[in-house]
mmCIF file of C-alpha atoms in Angstrom:
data_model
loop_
_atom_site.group_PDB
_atom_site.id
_atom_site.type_symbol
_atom_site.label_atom_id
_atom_site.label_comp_id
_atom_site.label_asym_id
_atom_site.label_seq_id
_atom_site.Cartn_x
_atom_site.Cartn_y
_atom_site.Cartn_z
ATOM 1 C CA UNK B 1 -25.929 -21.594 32.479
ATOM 2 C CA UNK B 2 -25.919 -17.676 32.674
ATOM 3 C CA UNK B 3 -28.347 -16.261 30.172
ATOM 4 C CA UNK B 4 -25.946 -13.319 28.012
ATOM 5 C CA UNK B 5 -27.246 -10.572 26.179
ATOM 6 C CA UNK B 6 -25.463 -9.564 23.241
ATOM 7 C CA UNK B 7 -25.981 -7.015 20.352
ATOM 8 C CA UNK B 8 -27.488 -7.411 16.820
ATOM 9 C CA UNK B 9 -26.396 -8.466 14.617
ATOM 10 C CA UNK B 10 -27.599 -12.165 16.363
ATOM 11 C CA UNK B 11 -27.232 -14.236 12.930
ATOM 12 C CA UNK B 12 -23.311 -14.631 12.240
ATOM 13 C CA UNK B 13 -22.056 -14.442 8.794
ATOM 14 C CA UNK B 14 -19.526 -17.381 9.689
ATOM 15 C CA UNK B 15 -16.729 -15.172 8.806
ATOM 16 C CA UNK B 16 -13.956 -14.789 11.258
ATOM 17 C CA UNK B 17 -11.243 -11.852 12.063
ATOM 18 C CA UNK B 18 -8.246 -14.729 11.087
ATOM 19 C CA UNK B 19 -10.506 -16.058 8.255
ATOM 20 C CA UNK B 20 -10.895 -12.580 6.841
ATOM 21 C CA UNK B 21 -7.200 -12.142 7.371
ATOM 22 C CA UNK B 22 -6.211 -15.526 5.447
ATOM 23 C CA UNK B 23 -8.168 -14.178 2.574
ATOM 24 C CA UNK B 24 -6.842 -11.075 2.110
ATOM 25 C CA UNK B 25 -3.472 -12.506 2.316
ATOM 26 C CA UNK B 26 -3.938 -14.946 -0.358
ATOM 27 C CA UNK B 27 -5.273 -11.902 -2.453
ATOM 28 C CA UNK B 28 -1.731 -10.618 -2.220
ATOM 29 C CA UNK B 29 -0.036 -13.423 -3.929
ATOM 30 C CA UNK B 30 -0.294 -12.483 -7.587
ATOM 31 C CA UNK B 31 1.075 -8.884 -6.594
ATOM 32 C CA UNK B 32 4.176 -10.385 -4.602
ATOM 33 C CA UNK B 33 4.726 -12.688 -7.544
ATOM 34 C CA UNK B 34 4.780 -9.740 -10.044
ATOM 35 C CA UNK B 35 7.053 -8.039 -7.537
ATOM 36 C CA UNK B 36 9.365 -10.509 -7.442
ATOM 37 C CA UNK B 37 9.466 -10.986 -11.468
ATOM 38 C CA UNK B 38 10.582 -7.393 -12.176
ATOM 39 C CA UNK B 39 12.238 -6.315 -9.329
ATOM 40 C CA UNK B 40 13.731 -9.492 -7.620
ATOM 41 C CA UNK B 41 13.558 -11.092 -4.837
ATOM 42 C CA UNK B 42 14.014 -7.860 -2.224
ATOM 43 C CA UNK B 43 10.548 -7.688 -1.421
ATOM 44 C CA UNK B 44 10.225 -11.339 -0.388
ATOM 45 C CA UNK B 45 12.580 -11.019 2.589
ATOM 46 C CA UNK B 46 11.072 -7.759 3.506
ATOM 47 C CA UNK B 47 7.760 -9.231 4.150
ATOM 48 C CA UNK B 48 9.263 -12.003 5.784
ATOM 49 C CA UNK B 49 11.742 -9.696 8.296
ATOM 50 C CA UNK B 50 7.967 -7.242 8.542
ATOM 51 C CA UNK B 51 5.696 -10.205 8.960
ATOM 52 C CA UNK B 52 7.901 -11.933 12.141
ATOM 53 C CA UNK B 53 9.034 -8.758 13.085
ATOM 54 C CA UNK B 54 4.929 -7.856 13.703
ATOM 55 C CA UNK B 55 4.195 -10.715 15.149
ATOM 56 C CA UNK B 56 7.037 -10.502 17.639
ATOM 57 C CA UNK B 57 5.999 -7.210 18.630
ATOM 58 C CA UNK B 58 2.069 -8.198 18.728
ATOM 59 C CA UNK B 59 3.074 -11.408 21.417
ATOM 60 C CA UNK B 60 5.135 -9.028 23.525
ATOM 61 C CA UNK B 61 2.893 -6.166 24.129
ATOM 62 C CA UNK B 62 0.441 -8.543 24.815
ATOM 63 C CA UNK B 63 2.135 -10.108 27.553
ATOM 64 C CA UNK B 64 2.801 -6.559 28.564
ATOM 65 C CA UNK B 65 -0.610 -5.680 28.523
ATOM 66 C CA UNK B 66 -1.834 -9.068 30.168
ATOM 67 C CA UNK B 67 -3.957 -10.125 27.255
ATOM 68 C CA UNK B 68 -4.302 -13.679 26.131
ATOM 69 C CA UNK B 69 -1.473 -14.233 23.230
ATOM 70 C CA UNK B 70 -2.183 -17.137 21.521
ATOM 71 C CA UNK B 71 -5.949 -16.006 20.458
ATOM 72 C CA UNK B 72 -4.867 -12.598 19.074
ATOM 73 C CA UNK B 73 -1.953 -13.854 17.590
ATOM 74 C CA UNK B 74 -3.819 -16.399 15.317
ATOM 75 C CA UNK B 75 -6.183 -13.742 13.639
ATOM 76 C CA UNK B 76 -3.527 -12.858 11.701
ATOM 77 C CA UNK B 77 -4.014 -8.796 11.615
ATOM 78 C CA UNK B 78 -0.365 -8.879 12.815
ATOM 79 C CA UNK B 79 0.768 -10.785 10.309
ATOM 80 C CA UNK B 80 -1.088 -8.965 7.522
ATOM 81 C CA UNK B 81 -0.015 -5.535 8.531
ATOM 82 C CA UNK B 82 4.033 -6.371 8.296
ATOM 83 C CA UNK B 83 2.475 -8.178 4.566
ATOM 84 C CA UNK B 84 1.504 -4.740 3.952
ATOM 85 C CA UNK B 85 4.783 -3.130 5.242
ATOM 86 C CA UNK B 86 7.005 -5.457 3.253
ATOM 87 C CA UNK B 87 4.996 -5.068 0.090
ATOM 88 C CA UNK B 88 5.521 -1.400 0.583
ATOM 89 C CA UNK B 89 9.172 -1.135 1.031
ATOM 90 C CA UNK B 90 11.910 -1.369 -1.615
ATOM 91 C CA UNK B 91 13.799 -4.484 -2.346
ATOM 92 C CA UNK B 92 17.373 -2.411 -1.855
ATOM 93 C CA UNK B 93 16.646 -0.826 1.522
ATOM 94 C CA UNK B 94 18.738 -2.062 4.716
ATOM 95 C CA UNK B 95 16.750 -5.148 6.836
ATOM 96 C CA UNK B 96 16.438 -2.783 9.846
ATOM 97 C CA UNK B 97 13.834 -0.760 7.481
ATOM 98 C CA UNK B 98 11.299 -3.324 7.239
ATOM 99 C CA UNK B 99 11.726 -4.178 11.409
ATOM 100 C CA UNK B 100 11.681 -0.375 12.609
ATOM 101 C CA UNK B 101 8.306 -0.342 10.005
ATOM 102 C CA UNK B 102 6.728 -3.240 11.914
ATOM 103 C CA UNK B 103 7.304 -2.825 15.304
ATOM 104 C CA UNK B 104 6.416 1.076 14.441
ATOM 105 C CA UNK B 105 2.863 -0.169 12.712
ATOM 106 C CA UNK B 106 2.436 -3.070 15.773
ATOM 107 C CA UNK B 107 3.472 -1.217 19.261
ATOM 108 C CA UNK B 108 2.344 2.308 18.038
ATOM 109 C CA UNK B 109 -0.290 2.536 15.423
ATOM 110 C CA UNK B 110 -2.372 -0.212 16.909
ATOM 111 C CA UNK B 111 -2.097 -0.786 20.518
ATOM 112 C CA UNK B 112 -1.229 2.686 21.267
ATOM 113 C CA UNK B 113 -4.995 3.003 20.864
ATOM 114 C CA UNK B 114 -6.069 -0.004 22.380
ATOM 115 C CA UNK B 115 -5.510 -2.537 19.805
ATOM 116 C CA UNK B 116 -7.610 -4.397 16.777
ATOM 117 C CA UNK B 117 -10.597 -2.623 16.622
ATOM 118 C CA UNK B 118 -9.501 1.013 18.170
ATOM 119 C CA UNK B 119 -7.287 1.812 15.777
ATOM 120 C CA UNK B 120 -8.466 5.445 13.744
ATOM 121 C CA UNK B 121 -5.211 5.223 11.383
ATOM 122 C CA UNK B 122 -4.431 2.782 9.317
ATOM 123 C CA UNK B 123 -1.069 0.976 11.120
ATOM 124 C CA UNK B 124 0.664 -0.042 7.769
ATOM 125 C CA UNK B 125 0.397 3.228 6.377
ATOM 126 C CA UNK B 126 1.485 4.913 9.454
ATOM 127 C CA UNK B 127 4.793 2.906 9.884
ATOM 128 C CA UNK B 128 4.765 3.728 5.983
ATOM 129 C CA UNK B 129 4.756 7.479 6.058
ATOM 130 C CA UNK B 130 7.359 7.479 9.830
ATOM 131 C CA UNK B 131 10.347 5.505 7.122
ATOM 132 C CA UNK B 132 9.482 7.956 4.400
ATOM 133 C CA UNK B 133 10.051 10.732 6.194
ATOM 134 C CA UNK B 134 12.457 9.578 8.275
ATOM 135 C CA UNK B 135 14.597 8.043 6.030
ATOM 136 C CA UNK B 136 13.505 8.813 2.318
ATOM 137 C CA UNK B 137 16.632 7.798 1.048
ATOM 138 C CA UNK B 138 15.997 4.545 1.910
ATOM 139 C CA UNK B 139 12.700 4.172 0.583
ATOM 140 C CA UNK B 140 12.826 5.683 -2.516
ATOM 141 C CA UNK B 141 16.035 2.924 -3.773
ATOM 142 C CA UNK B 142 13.922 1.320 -5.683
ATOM 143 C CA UNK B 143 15.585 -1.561 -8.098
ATOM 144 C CA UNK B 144 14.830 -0.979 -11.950
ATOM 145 C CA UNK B 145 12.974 -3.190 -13.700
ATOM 146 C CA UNK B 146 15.135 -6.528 -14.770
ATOM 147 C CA UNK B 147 15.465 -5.972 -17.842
ATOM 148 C CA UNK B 148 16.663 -2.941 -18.548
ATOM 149 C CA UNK B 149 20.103 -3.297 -16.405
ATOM 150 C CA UNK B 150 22.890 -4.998 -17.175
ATOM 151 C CA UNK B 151 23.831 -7.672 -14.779
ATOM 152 C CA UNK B 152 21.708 -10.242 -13.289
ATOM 153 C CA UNK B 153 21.164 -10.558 -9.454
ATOM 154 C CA UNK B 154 21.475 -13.910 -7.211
ATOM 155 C CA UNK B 155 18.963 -14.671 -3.999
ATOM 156 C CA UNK B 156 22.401 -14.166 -2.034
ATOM 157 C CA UNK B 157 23.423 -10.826 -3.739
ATOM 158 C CA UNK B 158 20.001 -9.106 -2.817
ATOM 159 C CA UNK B 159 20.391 -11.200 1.230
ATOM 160 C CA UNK B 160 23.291 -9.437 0.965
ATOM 161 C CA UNK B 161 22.247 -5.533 -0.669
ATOM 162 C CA UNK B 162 19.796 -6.186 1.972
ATOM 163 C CA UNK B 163 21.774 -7.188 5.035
ATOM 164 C CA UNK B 164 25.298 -5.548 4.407
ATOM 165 C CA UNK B 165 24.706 -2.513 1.727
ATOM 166 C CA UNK B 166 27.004 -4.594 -1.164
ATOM 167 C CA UNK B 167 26.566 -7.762 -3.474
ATOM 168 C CA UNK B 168 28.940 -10.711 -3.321
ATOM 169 C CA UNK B 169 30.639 -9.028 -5.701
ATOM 170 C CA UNK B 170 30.895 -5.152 -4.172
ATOM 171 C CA UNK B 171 28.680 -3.475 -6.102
ATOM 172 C CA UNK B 172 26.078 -0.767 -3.319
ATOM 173 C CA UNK B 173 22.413 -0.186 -3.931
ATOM 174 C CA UNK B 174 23.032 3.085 -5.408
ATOM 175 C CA UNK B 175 25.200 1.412 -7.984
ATOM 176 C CA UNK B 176 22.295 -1.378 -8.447
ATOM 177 C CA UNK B 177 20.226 1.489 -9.252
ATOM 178 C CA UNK B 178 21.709 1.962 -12.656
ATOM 179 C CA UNK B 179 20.863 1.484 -15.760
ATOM 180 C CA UNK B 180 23.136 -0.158 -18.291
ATOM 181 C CA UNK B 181 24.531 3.475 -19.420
ATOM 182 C CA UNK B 182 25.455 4.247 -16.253
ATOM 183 C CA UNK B 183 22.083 6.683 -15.119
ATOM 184 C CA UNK B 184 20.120 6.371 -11.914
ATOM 185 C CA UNK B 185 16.824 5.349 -12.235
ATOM 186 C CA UNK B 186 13.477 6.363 -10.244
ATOM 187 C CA UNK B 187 10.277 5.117 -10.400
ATOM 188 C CA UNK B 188 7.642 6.251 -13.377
ATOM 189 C CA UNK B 189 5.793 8.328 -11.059
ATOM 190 C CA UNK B 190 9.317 10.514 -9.671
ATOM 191 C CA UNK B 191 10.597 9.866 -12.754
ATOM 192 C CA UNK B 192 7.533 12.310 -14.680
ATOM 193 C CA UNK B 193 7.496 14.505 -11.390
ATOM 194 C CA UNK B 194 11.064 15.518 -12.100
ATOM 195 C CA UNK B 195 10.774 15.829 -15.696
ATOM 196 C CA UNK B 196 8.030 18.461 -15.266
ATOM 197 C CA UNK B 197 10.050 20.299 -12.947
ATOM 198 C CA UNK B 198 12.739 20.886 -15.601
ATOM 199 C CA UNK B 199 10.060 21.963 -17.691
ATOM 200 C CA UNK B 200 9.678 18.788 -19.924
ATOM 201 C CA UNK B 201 6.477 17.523 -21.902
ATOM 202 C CA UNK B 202 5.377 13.863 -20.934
ATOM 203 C CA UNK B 203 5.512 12.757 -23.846
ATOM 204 C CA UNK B 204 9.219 13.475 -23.796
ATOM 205 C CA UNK B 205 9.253 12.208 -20.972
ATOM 206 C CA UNK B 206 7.312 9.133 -21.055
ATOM 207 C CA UNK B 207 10.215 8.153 -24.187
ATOM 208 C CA UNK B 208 12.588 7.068 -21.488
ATOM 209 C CA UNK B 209 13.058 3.480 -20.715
ATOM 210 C CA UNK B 210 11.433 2.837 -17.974
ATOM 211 C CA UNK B 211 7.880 3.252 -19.408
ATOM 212 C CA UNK B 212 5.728 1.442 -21.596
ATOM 213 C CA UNK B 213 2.361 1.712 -23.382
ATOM 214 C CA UNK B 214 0.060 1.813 -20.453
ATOM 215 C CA UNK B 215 2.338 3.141 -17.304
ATOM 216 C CA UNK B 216 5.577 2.425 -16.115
ATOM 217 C CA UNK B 217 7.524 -0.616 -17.309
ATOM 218 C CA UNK B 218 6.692 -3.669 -14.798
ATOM 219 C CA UNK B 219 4.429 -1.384 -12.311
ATOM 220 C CA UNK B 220 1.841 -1.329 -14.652
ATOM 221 C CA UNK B 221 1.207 -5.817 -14.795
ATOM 222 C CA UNK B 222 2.099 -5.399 -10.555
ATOM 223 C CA UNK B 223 -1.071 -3.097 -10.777
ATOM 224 C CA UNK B 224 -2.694 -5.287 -12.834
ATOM 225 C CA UNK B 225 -1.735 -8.182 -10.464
ATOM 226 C CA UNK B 226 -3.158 -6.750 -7.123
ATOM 227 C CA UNK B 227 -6.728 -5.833 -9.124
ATOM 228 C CA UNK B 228 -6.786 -9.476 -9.899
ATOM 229 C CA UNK B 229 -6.299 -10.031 -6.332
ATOM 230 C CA UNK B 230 -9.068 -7.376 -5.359
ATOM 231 C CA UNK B 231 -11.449 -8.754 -7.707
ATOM 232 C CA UNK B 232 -11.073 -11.811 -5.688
ATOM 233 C CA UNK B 233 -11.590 -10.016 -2.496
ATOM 234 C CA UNK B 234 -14.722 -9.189 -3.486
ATOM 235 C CA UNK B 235 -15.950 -12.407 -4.545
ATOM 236 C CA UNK B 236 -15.686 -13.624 -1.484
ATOM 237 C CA UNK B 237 -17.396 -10.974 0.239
ATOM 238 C CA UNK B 238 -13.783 -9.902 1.946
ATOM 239 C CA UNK B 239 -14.429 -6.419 0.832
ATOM 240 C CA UNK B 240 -17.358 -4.680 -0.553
ATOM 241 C CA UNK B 241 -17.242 -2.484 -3.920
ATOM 242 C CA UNK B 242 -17.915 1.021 -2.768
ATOM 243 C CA UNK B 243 -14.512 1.930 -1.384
ATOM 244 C CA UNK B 244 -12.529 0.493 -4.556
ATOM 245 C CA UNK B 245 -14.984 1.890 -7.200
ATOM 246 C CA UNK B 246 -15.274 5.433 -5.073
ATOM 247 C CA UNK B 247 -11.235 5.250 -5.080
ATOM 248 C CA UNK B 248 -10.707 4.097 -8.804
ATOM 249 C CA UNK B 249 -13.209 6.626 -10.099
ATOM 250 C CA UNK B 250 -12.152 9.837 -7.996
ATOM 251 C CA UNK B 251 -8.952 8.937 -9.512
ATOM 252 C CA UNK B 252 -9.993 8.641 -12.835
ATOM 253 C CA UNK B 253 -12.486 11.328 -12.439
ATOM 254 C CA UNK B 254 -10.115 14.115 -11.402
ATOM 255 C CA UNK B 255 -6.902 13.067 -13.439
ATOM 256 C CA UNK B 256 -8.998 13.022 -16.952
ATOM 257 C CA UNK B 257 -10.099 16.576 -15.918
ATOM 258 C CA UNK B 258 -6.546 17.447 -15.294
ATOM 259 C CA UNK B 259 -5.119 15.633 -18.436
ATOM 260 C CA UNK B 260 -7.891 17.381 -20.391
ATOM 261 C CA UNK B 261 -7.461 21.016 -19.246
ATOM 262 C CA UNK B 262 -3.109 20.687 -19.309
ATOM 263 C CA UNK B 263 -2.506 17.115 -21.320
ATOM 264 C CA UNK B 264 1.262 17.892 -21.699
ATOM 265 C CA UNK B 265 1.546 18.750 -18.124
ATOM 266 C CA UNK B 266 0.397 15.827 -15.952
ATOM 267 C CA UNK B 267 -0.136 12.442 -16.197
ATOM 268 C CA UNK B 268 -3.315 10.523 -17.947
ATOM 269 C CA UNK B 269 -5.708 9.143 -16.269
ATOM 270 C CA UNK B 270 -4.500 5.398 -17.420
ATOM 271 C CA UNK B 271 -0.819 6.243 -16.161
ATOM 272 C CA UNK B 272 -2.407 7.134 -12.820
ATOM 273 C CA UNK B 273 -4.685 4.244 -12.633
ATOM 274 C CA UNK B 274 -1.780 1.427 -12.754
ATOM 275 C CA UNK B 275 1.149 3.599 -10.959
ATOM 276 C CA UNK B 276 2.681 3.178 -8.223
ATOM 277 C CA UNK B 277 0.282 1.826 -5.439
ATOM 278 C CA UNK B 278 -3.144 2.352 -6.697
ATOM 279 C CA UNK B 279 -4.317 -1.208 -6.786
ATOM 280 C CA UNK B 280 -2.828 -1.771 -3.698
ATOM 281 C CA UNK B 281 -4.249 0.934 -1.772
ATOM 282 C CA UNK B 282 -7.686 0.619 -3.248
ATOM 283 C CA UNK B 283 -8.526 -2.755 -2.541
ATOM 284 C CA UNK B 284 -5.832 -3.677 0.275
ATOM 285 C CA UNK B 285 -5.155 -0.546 2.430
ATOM 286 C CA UNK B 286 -7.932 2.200 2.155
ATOM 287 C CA UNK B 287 -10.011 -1.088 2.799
ATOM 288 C CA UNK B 288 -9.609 -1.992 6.340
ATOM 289 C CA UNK B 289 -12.509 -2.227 8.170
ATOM 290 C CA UNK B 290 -11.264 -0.424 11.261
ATOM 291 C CA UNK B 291 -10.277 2.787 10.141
ATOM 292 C CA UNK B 292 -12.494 3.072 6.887
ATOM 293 C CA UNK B 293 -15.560 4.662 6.290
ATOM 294 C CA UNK B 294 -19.128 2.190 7.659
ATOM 295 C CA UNK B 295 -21.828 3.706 5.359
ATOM 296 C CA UNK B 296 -22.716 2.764 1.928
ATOM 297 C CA UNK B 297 -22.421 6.385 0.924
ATOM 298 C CA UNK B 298 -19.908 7.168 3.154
ATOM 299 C CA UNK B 299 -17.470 4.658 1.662
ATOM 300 C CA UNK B 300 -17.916 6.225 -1.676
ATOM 301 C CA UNK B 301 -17.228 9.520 -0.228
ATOM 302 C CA UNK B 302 -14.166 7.985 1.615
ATOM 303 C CA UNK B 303 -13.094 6.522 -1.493
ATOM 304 C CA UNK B 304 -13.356 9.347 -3.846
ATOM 305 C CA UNK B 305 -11.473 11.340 -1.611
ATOM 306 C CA UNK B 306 -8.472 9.219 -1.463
ATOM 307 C CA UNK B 307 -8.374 9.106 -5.229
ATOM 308 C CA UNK B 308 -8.515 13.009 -5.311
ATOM 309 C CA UNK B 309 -5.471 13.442 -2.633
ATOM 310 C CA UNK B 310 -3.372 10.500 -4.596
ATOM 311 C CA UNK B 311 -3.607 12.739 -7.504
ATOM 312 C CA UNK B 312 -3.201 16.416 -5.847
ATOM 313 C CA UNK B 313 -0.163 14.912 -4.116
ATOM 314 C CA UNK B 314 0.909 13.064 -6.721
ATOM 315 C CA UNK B 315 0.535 16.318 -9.128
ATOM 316 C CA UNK B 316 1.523 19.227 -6.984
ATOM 317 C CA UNK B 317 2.785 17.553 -3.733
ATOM 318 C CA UNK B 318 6.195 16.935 -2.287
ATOM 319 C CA UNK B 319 6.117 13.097 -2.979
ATOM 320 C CA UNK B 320 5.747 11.038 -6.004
ATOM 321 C CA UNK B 321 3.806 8.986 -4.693
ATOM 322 C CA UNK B 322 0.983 9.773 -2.425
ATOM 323 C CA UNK B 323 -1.128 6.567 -1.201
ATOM 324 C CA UNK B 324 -0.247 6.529 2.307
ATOM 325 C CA UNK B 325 -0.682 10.338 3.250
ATOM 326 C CA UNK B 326 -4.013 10.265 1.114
ATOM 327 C CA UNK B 327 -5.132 7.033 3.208
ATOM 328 C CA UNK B 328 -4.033 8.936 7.130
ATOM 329 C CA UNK B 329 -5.766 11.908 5.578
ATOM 330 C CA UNK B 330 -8.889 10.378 4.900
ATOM 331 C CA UNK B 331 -8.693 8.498 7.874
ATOM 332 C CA UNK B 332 -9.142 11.697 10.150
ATOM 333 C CA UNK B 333 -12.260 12.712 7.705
ATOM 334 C CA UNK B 334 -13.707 9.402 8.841
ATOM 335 C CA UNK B 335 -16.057 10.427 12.185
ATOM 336 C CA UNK B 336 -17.634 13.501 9.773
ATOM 337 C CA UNK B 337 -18.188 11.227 6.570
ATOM 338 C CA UNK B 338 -20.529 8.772 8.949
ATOM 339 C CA UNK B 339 -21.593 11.492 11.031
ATOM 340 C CA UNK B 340 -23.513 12.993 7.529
ATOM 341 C CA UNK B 341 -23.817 10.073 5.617
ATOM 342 C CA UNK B 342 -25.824 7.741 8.191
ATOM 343 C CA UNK B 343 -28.876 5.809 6.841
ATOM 344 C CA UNK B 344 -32.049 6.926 8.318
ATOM 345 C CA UNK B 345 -33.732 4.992 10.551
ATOM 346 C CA UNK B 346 -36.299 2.773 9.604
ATOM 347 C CA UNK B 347 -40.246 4.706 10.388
ATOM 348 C CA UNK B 348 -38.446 8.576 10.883
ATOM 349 C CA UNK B 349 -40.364 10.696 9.115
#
């Protein structure tokens, strides 16, 4: 037998890439549930369409690139980043959405640079932020909350919304967008953007229907739903604490300042905490372990300044939302945050 050198660490955790995966994937359940409760069933064929979609695109550029398929299939990254794609997409938009995402997050994002491991951007986020700007029209049709609209929708209306723009019984997406007066709804988070901009109060603002007592009306138990996942996570070891707490309380941090300094102006801190996808991207996307921060202090640091982008986007930037360009954006700080942040070596004076 051939004697092979490899590098420390020699004592395996027993962990694998594809048991890691698993885990994190089973973390997602609560949030898909929650997603499904208020807002239908949209989401669960876009992870579906994402997920095979990925994992298509994964086996053939492997093929291409004369790498063993089987093996790299099975440690589910593939599968987890069209998860994260479908998650992220609204239940209305058009099935070629949540394909065009995947393939995008697979064949360009990933083995552009070589594949699991060599990967400086996160690949979810990156198909993510190509739809939104490519076709923001399309993701931004997200469905109300149930139970503020008038009609009730079928498994086969949303197939259909989904795979030929109408219900069974004609209605579009833009019409399923309404309210049972007849007015479009938006999200919490574009809904209190917009209402500044016409020079509104939240509080005014935060009257409408679509909120409640803690954030926006169904976003805020989805929210709650993917923390219960991450607290999971982190039993098990799947993630450590630094990057959620650093993201959570650079959040916090710089949105109480805000809400102190211009309270009628921006959002509180609470509202921020359990809109849009801050659970998600703190313990499921700013997470991943190939284009995150490796220090101790540098995953604080990492952390903290994703939760300060969400908010300056979220506050003064062109998007309601701001997870994804706060995640790529911290993902280029990366190489300087370890570069400064290494642990000194053991005996250096």
């Amino acid at each position: 037998m051939a004697f092979r050198l490899a590098s420390s660490p020699h004592n395996h955790s027993g962990s694998s890439t594809s048991k890691l995966m698993r885990t994190v994937i089973l973390a997602t359940i609560p949030g898909i549930a929650a997603q499904w409760y208020f807002f239908g069933a949209g989401n669960l064929i876009h992870i579906v369409l994402a997920c095979f979609a990925a994992i298509v695109t994964e086996a053939v550029i492997l093929k291409l690139r004369k790498q063993p398929i089987l093996s790299r299939v099975q440690d589910n990254s593939a599968l987890l980043t069209g998860l994260l794609i479908g998650i992220s997409i609204p239940g209305f938009a058009p099935w070629w959405i949540s394909i065009m995402g995947a393939v995008f997050a697979i064949g360009i994002a990933k083995h552009l640079y070589g594949g699991l491991g060599q990967n400086i951007f996160n690949p979810a986020m990156v198909a993510y932020v190509m739809l939104l700007v490519s076709f923001p029209l399309q993701m931004t049709t997200w469905p109300p909350v149930s139970e503020i609209t008038g009609y009730e929708l079928s498994l086969w209306d949303v197939f259909n919304v989904i795979f030929a723009g109408v219900t069974l019984d004609g209605h579009t997406a833009h019409q399923l967008m309404q309210n049972i007066d007849g007015i479009t709804m938006a999200t919490p988070l574009d809904t209190l953007k917009t209402g500044l901009a016409m020079g509104n109060t939240v509080g005014e603002i935060q009257t409408k229907e679509q909120f409640s007592w803690l954030s926006g009306l169904g976003w805020e138990w989805i929210n709650l739903a993917f923390l219960a996942g991450g607290v999971y996570l982190m039993s098990k070891r799947a993630i450590l604490w630094y990057i959620p707490a650093g993201l959570l309380g650079g959040l916090f941090a710089i949105s109480f300042i805000g809400y102190l300094w211009e309270p009628d102006s921006v959002g509180s801190p609470i509202f921020h905490l359990f809109s849009g996808a801050t659970m998600l991207g703190a313990f499921f996307i700013a997470t991943d372990p190939v284009s995150a921060s490796t220090t101790p202090k540098g995953r604080l640091i990492y952390g903290a300044l994703i939760g300060a982008l969400v908010y300056i986007i979220r506050t003064w930037g062109g998007y309601p939302d701001a997870m994804a360009f706060a995640v790529l954006l911290a993902n280029m700080c990366v190489p300087l945050i370890d570069y400064y942040t290494q642990p000194r070596v053991y005996g250096h004076k």
